[in-house]
mmCIF file of N, CA and C in Angstrom:
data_model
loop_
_atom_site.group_PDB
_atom_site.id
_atom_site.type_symbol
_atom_site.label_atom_id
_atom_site.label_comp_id
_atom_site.label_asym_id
_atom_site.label_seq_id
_atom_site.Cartn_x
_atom_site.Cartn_y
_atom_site.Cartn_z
ATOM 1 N N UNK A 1 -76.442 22.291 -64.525
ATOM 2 C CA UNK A 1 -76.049 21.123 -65.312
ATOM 3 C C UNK A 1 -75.651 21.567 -66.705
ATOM 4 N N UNK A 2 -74.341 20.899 -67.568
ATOM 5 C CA UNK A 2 -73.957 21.458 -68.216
ATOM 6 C C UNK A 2 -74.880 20.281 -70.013
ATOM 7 N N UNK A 3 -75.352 20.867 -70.384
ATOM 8 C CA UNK A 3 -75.970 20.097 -71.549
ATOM 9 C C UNK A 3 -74.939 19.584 -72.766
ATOM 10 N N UNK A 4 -75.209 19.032 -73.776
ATOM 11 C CA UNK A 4 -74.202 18.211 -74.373
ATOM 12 C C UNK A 4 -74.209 20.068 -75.851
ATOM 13 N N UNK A 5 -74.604 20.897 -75.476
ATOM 14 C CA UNK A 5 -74.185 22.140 -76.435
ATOM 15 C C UNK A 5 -73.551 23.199 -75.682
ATOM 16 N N UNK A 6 -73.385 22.587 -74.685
ATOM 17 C CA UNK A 6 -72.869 24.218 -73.585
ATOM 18 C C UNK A 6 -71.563 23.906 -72.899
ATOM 19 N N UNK A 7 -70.614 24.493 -73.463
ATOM 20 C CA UNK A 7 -69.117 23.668 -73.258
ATOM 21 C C UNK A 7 -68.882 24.686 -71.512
ATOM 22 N N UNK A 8 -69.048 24.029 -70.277
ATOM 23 C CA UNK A 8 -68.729 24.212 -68.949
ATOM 24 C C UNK A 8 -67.717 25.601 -68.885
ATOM 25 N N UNK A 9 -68.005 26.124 -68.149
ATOM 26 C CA UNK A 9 -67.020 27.535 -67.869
ATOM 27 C C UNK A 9 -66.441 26.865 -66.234
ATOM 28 N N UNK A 10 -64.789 27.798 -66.709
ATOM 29 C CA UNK A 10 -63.597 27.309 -65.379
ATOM 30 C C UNK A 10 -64.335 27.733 -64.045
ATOM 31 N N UNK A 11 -65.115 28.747 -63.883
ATOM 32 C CA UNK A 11 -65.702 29.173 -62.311
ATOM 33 C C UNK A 11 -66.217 27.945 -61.664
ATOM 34 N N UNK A 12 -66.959 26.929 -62.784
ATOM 35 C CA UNK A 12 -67.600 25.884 -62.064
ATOM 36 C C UNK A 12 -66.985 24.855 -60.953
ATOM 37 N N UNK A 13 -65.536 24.478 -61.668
ATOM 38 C CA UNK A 13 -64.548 23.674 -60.885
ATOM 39 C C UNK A 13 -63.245 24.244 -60.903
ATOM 40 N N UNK A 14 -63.301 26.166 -61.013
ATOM 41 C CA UNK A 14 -61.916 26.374 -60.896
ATOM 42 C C UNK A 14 -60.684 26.098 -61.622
ATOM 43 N N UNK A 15 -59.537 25.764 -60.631
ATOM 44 C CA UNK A 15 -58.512 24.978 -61.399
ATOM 45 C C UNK A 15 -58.393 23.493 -61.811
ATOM 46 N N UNK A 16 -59.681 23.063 -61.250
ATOM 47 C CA UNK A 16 -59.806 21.062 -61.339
ATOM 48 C C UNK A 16 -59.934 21.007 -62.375
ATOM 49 N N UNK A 17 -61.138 21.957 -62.754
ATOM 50 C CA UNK A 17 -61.379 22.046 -64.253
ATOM 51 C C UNK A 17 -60.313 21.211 -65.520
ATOM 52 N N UNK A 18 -59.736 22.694 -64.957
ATOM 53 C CA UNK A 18 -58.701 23.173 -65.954
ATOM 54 C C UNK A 18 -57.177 22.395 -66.097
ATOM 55 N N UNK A 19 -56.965 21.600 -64.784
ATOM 56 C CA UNK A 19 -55.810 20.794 -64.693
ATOM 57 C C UNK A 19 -56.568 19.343 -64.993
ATOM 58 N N UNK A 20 -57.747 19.108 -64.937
ATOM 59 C CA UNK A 20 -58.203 17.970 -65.660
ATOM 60 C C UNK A 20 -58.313 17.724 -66.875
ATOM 61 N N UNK A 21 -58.500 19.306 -67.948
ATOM 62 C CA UNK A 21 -59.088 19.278 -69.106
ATOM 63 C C UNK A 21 -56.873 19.378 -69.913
ATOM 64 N N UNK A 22 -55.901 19.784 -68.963
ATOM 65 C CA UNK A 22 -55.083 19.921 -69.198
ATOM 66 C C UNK A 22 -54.369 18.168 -69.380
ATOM 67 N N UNK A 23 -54.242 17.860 -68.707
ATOM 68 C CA UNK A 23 -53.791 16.046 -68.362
ATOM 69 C C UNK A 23 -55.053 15.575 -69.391
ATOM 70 N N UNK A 24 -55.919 15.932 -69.852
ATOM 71 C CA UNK A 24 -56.553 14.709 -70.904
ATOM 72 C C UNK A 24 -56.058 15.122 -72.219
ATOM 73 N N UNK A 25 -55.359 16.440 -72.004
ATOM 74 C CA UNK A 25 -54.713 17.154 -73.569
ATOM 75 C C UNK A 25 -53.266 16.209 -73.924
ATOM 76 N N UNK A 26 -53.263 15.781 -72.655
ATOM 77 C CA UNK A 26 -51.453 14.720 -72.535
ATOM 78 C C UNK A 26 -51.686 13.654 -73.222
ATOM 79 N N UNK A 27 -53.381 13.076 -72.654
ATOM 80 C CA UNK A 27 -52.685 11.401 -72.702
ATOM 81 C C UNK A 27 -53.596 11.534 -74.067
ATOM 82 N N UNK A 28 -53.922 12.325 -74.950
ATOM 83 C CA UNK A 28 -54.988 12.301 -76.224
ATOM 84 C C UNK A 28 -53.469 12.595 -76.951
ATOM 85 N N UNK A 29 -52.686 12.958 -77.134
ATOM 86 C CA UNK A 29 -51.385 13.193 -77.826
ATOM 87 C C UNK A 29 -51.350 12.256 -78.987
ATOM 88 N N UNK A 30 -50.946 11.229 -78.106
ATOM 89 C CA UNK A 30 -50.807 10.391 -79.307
ATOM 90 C C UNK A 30 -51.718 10.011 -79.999
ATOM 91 N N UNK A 31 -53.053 10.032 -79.646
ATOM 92 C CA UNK A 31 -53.946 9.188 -80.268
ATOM 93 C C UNK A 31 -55.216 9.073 -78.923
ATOM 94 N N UNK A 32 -56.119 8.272 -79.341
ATOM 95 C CA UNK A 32 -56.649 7.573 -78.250
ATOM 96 C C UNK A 32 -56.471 7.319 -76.840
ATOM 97 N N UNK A 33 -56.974 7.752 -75.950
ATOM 98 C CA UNK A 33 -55.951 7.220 -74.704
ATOM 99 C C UNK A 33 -56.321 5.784 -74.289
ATOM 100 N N UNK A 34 -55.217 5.212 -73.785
ATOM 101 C CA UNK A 34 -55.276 3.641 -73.674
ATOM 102 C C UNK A 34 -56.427 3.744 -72.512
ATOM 103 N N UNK A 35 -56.511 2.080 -72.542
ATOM 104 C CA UNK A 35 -57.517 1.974 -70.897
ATOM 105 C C UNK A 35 -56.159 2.258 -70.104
ATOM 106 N N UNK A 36 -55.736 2.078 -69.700
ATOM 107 C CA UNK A 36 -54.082 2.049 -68.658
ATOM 108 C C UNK A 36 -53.687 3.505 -68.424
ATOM 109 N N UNK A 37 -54.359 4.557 -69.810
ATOM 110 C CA UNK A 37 -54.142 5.944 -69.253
ATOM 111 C C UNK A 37 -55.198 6.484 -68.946
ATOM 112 N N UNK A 38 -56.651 6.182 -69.174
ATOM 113 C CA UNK A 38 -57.708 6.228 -68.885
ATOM 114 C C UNK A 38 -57.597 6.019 -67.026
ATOM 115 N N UNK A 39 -57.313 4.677 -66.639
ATOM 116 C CA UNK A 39 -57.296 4.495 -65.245
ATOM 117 C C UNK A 39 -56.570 5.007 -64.772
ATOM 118 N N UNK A 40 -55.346 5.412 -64.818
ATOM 119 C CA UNK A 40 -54.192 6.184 -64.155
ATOM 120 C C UNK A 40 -54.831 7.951 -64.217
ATOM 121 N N UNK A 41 -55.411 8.370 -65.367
ATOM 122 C CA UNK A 41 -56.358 9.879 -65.312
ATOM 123 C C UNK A 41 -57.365 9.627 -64.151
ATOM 124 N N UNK A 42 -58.158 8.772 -63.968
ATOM 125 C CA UNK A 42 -58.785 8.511 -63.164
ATOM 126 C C UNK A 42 -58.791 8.456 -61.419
ATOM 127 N N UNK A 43 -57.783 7.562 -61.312
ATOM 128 C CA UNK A 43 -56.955 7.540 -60.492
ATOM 129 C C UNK A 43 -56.483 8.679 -59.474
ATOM 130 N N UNK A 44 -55.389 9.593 -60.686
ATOM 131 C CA UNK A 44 -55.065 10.844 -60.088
ATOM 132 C C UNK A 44 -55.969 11.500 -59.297
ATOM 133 N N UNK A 45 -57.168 11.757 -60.405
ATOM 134 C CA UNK A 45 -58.200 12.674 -60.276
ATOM 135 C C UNK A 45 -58.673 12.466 -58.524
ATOM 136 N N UNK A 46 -58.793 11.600 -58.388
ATOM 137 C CA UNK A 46 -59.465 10.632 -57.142
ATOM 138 C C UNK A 46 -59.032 11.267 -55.859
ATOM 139 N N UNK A 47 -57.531 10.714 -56.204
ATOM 140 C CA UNK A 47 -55.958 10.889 -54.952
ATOM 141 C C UNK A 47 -56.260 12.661 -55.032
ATOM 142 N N UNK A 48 -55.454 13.196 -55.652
ATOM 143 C CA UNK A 48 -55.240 14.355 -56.253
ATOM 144 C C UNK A 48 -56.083 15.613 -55.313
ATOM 145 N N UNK A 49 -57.604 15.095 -56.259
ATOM 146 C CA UNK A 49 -58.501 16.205 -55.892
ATOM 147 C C UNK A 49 -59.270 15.746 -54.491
ATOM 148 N N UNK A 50 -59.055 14.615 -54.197
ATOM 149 C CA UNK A 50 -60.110 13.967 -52.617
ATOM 150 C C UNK A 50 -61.627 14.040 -53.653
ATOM 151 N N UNK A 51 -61.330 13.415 -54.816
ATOM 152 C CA UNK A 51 -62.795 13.020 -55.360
ATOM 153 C C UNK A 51 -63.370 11.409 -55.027
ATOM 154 N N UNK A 52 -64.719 11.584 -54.979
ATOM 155 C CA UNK A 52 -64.906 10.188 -55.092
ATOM 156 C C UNK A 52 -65.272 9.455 -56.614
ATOM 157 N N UNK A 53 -65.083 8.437 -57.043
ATOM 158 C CA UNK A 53 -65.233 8.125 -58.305
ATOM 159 C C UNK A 53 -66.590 8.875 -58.880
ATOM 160 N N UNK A 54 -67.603 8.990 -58.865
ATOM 161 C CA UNK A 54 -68.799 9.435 -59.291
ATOM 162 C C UNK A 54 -67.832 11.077 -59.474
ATOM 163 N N UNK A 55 -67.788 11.904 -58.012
ATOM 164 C CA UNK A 55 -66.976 13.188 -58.443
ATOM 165 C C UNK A 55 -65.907 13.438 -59.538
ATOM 166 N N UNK A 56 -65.128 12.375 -59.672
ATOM 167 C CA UNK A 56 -64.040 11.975 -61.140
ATOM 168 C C UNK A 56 -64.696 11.813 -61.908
ATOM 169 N N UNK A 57 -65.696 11.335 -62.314
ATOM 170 C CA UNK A 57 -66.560 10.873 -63.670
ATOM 171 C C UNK A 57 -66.833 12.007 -63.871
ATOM 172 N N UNK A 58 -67.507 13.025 -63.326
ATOM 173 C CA UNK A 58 -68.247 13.687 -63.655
ATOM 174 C C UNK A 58 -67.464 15.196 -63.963
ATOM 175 N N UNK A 59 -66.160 15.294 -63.528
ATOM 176 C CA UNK A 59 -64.910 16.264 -63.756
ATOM 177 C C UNK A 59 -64.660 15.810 -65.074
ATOM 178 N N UNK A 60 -64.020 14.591 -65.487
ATOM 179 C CA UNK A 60 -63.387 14.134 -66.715
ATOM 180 C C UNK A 60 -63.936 14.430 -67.620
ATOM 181 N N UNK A 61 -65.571 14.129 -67.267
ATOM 182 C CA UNK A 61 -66.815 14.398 -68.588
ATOM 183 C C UNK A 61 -66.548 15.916 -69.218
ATOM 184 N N UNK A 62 -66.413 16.718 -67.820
ATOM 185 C CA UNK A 62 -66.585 18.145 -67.926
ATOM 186 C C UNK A 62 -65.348 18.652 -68.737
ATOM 187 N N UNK A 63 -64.309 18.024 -68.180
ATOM 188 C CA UNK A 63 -62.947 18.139 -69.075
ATOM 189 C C UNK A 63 -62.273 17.709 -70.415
ATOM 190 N N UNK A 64 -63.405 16.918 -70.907
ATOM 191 C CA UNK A 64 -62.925 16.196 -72.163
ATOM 192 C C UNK A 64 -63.906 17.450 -73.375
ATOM 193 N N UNK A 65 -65.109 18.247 -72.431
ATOM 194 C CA UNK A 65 -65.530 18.834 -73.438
ATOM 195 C C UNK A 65 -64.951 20.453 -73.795
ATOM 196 N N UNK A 66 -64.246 20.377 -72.316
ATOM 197 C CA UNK A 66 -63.576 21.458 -72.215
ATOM 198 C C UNK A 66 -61.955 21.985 -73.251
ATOM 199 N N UNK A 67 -61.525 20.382 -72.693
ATOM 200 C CA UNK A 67 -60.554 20.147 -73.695
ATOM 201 C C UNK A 67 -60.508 20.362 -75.336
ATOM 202 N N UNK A 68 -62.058 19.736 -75.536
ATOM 203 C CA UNK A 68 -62.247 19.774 -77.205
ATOM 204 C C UNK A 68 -62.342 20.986 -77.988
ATOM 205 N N UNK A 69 -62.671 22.025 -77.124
ATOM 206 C CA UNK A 69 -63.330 23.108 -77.584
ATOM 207 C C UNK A 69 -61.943 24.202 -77.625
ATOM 208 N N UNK A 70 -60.659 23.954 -76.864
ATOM 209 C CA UNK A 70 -59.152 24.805 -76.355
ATOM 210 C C UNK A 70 -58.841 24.874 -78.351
ATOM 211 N N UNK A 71 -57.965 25.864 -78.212
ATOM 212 C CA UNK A 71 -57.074 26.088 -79.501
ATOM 213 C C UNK A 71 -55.727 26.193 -78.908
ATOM 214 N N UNK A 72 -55.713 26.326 -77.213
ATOM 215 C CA UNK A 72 -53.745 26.618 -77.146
ATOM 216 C C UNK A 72 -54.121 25.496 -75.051
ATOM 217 N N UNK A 73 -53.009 25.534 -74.843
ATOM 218 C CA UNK A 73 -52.553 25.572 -73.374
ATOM 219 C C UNK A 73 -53.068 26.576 -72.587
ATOM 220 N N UNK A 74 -52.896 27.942 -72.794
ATOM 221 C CA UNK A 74 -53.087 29.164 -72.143
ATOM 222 C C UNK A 74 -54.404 29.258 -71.916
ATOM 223 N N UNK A 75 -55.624 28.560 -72.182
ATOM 224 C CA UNK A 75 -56.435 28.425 -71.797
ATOM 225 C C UNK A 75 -56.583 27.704 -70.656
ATOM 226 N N UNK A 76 -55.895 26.712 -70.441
ATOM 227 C CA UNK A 76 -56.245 25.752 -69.274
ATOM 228 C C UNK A 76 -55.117 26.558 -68.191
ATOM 229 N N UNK A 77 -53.895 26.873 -68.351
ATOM 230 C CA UNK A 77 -53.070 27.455 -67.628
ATOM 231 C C UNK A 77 -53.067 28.335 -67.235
ATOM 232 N N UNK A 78 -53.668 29.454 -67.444
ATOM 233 C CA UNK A 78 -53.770 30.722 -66.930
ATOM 234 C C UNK A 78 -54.976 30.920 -65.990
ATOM 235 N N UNK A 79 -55.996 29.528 -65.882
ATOM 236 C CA UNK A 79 -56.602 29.288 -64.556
ATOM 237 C C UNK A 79 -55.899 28.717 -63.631
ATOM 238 N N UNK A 80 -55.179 27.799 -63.744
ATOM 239 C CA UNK A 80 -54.291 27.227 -62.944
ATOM 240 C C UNK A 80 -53.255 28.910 -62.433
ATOM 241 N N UNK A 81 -52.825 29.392 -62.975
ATOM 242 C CA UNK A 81 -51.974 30.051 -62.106
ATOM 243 C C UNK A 81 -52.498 31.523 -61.501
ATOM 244 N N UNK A 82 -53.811 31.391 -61.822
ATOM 245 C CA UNK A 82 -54.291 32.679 -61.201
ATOM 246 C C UNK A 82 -55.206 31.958 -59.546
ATOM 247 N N UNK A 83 -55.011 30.740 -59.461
ATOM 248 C CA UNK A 83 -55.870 29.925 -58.493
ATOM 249 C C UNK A 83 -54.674 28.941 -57.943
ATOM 250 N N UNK A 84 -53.657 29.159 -58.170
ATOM 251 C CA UNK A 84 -52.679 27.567 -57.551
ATOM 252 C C UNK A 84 -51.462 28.310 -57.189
ATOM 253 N N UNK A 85 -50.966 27.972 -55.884
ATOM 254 C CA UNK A 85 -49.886 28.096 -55.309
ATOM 255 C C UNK A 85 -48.799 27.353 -56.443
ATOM 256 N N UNK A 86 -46.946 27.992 -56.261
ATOM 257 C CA UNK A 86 -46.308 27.015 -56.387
ATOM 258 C C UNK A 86 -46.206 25.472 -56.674
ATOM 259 N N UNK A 87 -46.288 25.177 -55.154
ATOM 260 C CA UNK A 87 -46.273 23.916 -54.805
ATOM 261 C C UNK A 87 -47.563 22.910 -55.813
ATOM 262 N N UNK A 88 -48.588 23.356 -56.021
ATOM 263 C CA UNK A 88 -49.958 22.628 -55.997
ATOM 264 C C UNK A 88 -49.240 22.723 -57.924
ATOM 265 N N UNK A 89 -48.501 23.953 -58.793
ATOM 266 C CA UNK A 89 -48.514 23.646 -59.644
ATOM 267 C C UNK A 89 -47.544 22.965 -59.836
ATOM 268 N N UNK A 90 -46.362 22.389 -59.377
ATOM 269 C CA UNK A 90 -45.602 21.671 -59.014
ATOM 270 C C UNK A 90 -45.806 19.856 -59.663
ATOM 271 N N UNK A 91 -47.269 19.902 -58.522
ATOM 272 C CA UNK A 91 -47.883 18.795 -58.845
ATOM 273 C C UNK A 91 -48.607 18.620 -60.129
ATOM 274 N N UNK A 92 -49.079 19.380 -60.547
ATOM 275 C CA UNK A 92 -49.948 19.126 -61.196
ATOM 276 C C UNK A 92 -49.032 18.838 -62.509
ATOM 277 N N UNK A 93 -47.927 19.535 -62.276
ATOM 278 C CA UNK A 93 -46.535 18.479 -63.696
ATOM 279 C C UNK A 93 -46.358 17.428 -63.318
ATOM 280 N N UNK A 94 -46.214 17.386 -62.406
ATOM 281 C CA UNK A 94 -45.726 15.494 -61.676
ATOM 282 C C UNK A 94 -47.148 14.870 -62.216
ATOM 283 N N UNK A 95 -48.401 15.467 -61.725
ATOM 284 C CA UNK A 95 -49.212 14.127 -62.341
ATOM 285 C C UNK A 95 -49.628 14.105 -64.112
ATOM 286 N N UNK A 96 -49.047 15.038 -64.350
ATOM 287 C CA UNK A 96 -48.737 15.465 -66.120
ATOM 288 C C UNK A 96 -47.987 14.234 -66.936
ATOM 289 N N UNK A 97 -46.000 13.998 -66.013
ATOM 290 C CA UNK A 97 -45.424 12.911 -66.240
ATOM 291 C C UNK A 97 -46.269 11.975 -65.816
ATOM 292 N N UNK A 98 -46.888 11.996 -64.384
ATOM 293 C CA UNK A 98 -47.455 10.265 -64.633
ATOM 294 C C UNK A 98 -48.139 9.463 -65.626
ATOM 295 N N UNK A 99 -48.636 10.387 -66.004
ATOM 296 C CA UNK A 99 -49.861 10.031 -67.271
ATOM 297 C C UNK A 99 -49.019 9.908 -68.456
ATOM 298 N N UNK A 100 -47.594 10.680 -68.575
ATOM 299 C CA UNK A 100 -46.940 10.427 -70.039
ATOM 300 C C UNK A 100 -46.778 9.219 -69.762
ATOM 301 N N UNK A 101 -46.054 8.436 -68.793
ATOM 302 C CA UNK A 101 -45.376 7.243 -67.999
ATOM 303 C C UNK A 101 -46.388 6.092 -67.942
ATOM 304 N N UNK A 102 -47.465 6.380 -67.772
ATOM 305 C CA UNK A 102 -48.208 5.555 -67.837
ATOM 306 C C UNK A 102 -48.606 4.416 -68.744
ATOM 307 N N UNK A 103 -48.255 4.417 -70.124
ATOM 308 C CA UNK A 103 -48.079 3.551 -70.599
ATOM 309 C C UNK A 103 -46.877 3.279 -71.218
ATOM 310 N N UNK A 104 -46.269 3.462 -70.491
ATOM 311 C CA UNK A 104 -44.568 2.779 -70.450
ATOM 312 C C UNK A 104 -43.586 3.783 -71.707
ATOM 313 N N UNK A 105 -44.252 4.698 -72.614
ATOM 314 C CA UNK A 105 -43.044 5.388 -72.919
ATOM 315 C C UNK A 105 -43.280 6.335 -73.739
ATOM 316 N N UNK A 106 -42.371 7.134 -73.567
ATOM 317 C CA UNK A 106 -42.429 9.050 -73.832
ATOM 318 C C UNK A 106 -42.456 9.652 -75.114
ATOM 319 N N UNK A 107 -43.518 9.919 -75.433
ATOM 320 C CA UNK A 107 -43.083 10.438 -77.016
ATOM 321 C C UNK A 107 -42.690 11.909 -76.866
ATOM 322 N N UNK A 108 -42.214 12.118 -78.018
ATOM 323 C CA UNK A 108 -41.669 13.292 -78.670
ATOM 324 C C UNK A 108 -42.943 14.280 -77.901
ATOM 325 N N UNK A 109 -44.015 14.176 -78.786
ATOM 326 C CA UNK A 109 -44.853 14.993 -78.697
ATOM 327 C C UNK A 109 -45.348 15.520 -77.506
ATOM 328 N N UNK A 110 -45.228 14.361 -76.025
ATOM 329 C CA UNK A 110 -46.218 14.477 -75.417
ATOM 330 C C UNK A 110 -44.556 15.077 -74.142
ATOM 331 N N UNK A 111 -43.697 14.951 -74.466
ATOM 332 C CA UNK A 111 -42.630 15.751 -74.021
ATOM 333 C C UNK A 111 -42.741 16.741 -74.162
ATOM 334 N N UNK A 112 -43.084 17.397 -75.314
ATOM 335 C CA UNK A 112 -43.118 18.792 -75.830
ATOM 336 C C UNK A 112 -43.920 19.575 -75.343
ATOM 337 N N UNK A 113 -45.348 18.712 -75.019
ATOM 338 C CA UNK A 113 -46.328 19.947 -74.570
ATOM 339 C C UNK A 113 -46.319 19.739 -72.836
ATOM 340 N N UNK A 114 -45.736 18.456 -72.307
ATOM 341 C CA UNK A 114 -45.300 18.933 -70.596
ATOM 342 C C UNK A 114 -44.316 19.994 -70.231
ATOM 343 N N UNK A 115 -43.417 20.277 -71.515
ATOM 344 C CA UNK A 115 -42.561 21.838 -71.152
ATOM 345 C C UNK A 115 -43.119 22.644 -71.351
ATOM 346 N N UNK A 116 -43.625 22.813 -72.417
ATOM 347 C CA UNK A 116 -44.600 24.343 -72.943
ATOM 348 C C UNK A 116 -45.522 24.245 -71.782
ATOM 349 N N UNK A 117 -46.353 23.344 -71.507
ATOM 350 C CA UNK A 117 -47.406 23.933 -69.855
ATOM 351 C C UNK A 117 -46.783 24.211 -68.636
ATOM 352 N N UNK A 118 -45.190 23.357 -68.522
ATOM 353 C CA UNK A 118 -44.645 23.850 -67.246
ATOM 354 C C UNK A 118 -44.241 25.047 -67.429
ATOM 355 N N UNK A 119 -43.839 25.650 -68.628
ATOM 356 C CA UNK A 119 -43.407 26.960 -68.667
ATOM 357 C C UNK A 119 -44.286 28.213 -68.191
ATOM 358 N N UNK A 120 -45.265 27.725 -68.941
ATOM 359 C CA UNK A 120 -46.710 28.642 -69.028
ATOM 360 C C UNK A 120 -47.192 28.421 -67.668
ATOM 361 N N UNK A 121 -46.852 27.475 -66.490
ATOM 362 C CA UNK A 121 -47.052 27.180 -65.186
ATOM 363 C C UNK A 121 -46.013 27.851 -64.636
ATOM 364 N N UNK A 122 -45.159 28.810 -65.382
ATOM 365 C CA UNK A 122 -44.294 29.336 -64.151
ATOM 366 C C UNK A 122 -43.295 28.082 -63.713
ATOM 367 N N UNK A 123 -42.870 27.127 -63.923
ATOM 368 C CA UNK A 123 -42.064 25.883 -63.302
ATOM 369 C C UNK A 123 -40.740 25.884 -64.177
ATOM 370 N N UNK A 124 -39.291 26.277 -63.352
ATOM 371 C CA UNK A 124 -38.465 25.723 -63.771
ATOM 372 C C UNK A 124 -38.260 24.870 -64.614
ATOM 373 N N UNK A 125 -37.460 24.535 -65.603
ATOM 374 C CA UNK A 125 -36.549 23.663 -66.575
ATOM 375 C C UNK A 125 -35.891 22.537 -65.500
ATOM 376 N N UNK A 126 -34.828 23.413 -64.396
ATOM 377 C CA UNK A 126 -35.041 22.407 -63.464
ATOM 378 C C UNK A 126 -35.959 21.411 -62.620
ATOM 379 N N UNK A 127 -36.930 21.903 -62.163
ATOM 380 C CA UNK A 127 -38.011 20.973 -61.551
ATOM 381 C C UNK A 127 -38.840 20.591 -62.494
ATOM 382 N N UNK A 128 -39.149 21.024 -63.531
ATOM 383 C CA UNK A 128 -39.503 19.663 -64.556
ATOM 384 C C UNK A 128 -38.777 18.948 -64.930
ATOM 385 N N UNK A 129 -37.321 18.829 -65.330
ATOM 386 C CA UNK A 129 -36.591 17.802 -65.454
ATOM 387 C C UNK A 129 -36.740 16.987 -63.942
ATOM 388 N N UNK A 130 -36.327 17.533 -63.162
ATOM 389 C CA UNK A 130 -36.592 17.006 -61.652
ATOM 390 C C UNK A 130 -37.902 16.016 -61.595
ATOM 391 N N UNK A 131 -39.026 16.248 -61.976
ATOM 392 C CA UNK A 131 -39.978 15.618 -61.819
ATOM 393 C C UNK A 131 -39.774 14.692 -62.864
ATOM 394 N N UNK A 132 -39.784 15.002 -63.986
ATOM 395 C CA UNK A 132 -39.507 13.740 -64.786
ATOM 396 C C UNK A 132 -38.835 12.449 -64.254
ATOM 397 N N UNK A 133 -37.352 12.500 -63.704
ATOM 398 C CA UNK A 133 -36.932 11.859 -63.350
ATOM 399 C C UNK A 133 -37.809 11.069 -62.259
ATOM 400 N N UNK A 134 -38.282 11.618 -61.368
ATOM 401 C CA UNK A 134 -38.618 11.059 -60.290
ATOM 402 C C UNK A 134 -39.595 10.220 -60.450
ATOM 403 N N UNK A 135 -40.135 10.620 -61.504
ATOM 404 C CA UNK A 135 -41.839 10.026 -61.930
ATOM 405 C C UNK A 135 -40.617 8.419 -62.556
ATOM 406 N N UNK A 136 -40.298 9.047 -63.446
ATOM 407 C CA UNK A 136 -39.647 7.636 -64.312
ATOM 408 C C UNK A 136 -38.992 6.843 -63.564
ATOM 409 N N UNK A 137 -38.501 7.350 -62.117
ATOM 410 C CA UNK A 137 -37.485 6.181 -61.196
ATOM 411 C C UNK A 137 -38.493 5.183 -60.647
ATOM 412 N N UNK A 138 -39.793 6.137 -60.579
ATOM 413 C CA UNK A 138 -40.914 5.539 -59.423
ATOM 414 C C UNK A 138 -41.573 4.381 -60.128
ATOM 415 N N UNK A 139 -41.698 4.846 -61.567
ATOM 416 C CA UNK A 139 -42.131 3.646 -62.876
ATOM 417 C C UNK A 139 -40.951 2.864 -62.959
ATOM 418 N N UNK A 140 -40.180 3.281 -63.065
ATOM 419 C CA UNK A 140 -38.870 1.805 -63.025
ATOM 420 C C UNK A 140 -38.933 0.609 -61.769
ATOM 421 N N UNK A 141 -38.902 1.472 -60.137
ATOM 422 C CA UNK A 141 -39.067 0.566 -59.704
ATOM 423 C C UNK A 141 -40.179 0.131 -59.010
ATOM 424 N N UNK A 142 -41.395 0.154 -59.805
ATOM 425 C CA UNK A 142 -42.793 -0.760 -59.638
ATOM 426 C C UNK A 142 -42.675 -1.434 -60.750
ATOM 427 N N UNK A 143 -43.220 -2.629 -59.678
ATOM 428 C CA UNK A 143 -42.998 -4.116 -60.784
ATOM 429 C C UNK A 143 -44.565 -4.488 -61.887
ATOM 430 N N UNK A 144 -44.510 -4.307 -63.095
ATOM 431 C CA UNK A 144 -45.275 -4.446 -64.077
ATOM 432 C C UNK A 144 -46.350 -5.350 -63.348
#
């Protein structure tokens, strides 16, 4: 059990960890994260990892302290790509945009650091633009 002075090491949950503590670095960008990006982090986590809510609570917790304690990306990313196929990091940009998308619109900032991690993920310019789009068609056509 990790105590409220002992910031969790990646062996514990791997890359969940680390792609959890990465997506709460997104939706903290601007500020606060809304409830709407709160539930959509949640959410993912759920779908994503085959967690059950209690298993999500208890990742996010692990990831928000994980998060606090980072000075760059390359911390959370260089578990991710020493533990994740292609494909799996693929996703883990797609659920990067969902969370920018999630409350309806894209800042500067939070653009900036989904390229710098797809880069540092090894992911095309193309398939992150690619995903972008797809994420934003999928938010266009679901009805508010």
């Amino acid at each position: 059990m990790v105590s409220a002075h002992e910031t969790p090491a990646f062996d514990d949950n791997g890359y969940q960890l680390a792609a959890t503590a990465l997506l709460i670095h997104v939706i903290s960008l601007d500020g606060e994260p809304s409830e709407i990006e709160r539930r959509k982090l949640h959410g993912l986590i759920e779908l994503r990892f085959g967690l059950d809510p209690g298993g999500a609570d208890r990742l996010i917790s692990q990831a928000m302290l994980v998060e606090g304690d980072a000075v760059d990306l390359y911390r959370f990313t260089s578990v991710i790509m020493r533990e994740v196929d292609e494909a799996g990091r693929l996703r883990i940009v797609e659920m990067m945009w969902e969370l920018v998308y999630a409350d309806g619109k894209v800042t500067e900032f939070e653009d900036n650091v989904v390229w710098r991690a797809s880069e540092l993920l090894g992911i095309s310019t193309r398939d992150r633009v690619d995903l972008k789009h797809r994420v934003a068609t999928r938010r266009s056509a679901t009805p508010a």
